[in-house]
Coordinates of N, CA and C in Angstrom, one line a residue:
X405 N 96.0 142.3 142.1 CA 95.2 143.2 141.3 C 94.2 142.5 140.5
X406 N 93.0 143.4 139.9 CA 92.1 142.3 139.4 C 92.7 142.5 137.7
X407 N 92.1 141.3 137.0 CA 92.5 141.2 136.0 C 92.2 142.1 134.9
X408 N 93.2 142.5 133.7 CA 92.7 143.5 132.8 C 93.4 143.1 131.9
X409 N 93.1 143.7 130.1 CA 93.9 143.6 129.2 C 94.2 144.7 128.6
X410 N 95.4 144.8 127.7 CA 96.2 146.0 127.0 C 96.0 145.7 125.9
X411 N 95.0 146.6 125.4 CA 95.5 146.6 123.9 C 95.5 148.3 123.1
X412 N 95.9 148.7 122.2 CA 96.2 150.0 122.0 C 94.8 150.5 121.4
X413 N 94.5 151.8 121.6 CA 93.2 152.5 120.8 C 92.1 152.6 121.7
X414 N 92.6 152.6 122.9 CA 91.1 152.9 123.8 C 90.8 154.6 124.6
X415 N 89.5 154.7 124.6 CA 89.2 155.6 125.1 C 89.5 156.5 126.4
X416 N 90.1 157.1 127.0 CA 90.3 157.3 128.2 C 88.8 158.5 129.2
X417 N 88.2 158.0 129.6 CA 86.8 158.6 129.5 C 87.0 158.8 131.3
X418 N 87.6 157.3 131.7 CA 88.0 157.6 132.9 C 89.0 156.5 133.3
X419 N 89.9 157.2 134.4 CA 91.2 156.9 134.2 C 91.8 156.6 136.0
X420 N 91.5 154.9 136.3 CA 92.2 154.7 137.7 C 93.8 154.1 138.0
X421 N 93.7 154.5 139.0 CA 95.8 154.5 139.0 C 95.3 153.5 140.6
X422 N 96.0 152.3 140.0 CA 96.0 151.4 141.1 C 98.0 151.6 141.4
X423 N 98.3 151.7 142.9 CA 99.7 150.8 143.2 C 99.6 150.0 144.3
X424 N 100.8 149.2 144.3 CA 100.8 148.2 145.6 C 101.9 147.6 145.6
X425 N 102.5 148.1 146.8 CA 104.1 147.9 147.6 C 104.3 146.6 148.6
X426 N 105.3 146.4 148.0 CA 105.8 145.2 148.8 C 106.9 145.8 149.6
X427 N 107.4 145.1 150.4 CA 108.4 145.1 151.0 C 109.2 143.7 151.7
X428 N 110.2 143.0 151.3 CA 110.6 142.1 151.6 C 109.7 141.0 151.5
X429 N 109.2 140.9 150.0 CA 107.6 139.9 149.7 C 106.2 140.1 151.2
X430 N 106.3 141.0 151.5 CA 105.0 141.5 152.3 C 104.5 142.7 151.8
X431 N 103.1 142.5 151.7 CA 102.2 143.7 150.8 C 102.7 145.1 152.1
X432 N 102.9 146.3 151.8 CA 103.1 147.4 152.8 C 102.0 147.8 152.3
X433 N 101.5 148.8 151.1 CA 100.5 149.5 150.3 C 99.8 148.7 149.2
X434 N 98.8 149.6 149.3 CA 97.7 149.1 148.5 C 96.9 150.8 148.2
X435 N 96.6 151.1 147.4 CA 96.5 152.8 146.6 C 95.5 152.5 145.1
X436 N 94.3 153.4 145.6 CA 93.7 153.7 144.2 C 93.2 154.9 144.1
X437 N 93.3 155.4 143.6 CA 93.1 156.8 143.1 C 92.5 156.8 141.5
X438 N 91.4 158.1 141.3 CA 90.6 158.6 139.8 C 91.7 159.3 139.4
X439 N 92.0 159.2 138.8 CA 92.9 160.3 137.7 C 91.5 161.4 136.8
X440 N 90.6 160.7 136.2 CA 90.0 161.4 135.5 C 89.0 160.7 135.5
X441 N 88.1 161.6 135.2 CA 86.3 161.7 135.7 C 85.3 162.6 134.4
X442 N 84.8 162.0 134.2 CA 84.1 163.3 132.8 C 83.6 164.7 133.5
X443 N 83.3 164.3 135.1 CA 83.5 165.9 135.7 C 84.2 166.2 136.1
X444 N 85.6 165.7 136.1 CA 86.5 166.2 136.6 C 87.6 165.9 136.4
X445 N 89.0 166.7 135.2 CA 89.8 166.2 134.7 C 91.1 167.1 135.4
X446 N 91.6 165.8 135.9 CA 93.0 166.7 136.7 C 94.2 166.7 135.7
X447 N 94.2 165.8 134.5 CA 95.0 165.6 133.7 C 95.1 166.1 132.2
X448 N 95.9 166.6 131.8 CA 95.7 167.3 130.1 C 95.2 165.8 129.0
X449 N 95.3 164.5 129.7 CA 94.8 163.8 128.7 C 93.5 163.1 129.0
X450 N 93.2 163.5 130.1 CA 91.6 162.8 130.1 C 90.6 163.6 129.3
X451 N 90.4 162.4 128.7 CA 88.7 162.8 127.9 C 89.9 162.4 126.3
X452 N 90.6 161.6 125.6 CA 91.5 161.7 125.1 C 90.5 160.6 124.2
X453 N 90.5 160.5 122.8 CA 89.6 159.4 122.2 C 90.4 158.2 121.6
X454 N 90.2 157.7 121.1 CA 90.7 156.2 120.7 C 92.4 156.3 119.5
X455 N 92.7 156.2 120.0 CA 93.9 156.2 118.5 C 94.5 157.2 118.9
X456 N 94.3 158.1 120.0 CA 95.1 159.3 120.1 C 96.7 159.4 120.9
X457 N 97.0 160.2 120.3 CA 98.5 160.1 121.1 C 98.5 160.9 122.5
X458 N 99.2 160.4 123.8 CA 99.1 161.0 125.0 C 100.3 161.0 125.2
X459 N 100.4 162.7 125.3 CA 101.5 163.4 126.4 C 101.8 163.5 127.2
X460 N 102.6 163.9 128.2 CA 102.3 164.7 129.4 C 103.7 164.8 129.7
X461 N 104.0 166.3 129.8 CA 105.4 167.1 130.0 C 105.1 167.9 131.7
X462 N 106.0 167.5 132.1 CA 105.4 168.1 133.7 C 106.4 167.9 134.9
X463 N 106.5 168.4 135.9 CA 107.2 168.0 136.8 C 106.5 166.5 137.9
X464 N 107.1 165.4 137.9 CA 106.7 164.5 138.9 C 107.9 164.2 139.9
X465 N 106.9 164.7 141.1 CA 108.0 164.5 142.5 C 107.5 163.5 142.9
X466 N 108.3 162.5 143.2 CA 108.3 161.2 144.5 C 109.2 161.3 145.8
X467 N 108.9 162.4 146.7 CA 109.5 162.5 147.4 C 109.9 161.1 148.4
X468 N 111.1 160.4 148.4 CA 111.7 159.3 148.8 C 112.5 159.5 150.3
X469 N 111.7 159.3 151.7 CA 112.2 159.2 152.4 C 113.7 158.3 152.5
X470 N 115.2 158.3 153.3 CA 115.9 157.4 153.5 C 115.4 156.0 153.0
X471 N 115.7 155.5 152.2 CA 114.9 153.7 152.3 C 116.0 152.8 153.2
X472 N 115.0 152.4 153.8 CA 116.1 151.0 154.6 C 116.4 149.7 153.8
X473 N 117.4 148.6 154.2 CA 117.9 148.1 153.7 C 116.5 146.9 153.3
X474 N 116.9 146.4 152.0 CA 115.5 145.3 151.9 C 115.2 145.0 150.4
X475 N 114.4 144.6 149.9 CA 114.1 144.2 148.7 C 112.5 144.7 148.7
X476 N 112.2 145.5 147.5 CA 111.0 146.3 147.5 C 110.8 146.6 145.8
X477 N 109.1 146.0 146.1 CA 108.8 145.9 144.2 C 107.2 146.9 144.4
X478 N 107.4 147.7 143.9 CA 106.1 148.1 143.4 C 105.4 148.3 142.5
X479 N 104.1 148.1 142.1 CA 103.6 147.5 140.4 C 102.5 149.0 140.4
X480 N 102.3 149.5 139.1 CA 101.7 150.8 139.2 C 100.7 150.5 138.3
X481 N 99.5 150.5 137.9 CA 98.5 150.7 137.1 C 97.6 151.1 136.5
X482 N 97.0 151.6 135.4 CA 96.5 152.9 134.9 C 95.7 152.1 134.3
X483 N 94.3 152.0 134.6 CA 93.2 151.1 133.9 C 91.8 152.3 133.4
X484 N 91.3 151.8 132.4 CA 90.2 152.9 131.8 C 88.8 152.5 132.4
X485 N 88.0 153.2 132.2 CA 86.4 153.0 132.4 C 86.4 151.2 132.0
X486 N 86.9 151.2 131.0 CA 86.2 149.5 130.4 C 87.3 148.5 131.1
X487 N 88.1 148.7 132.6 CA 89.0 147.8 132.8 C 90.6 147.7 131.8
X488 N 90.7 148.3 130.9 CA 91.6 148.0 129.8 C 92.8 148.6 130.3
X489 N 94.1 147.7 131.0 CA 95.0 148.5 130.9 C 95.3 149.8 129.9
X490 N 96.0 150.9 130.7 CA 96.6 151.8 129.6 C 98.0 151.8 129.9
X491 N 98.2 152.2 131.0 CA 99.5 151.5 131.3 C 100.2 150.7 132.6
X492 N 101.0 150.1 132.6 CA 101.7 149.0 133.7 C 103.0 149.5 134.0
X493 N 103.6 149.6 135.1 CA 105.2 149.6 135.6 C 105.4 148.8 136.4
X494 N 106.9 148.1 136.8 CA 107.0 147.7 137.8 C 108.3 148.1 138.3
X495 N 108.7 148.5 139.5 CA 109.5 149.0 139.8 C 110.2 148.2 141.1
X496 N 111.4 147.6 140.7 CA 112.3 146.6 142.0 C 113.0 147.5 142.4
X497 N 114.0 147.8 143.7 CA 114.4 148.3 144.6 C 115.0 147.4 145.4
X498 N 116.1 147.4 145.6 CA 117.3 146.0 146.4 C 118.5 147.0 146.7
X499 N 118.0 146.8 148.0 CA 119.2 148.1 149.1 C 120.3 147.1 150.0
X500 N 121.0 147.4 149.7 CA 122.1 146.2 150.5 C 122.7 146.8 151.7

């Protein structure tokens, strides 16, 4: 992933969702997607200004095929117009 920083109070004007899956330390996925666009807001918080608090109450499905046996990390990330993290996850998965 390219490099960014987090710090609190930034604008959300526009909003990209990077992911990227491993599986058994080999890249499977690689994913980028706009969340939000000043023409086009799929989300109740885009267009959201500096210092503001963000919600979001909603149903999120990850529909999860069977997983096979393995070790699997995927890192999720929500970066703004200016690069600036807004948010980071990382998610491990160790199926025996």
């Amino acid at each position: 992933m390219s490099s960014s920083s987090f710090t609190e109070g930034q604008d959300i004007k526009n909003l990209y969702l990077t992911i990227e899956g491993f599986a058994n330390g080999k890249p499977v996925i690689q994913f980028h997607y706009t969340l939000c666009d000043p023409s086009f807001e799929r989300l109740s918080f885009c267009g959201k200004k500096r210092g503001e608090l963000i919600y979001y109450e909603g149903a999120v499905k990850i529909p999860l095929p069977i997983i096979p046996r393995g070790h699997f990390d995927i890192t999720l990330l929500l970066l703004n117009q200016n690069h600036f993290g807004i948010v980071c996850a990382n998610v491990t998965i160790i199926k025996t």
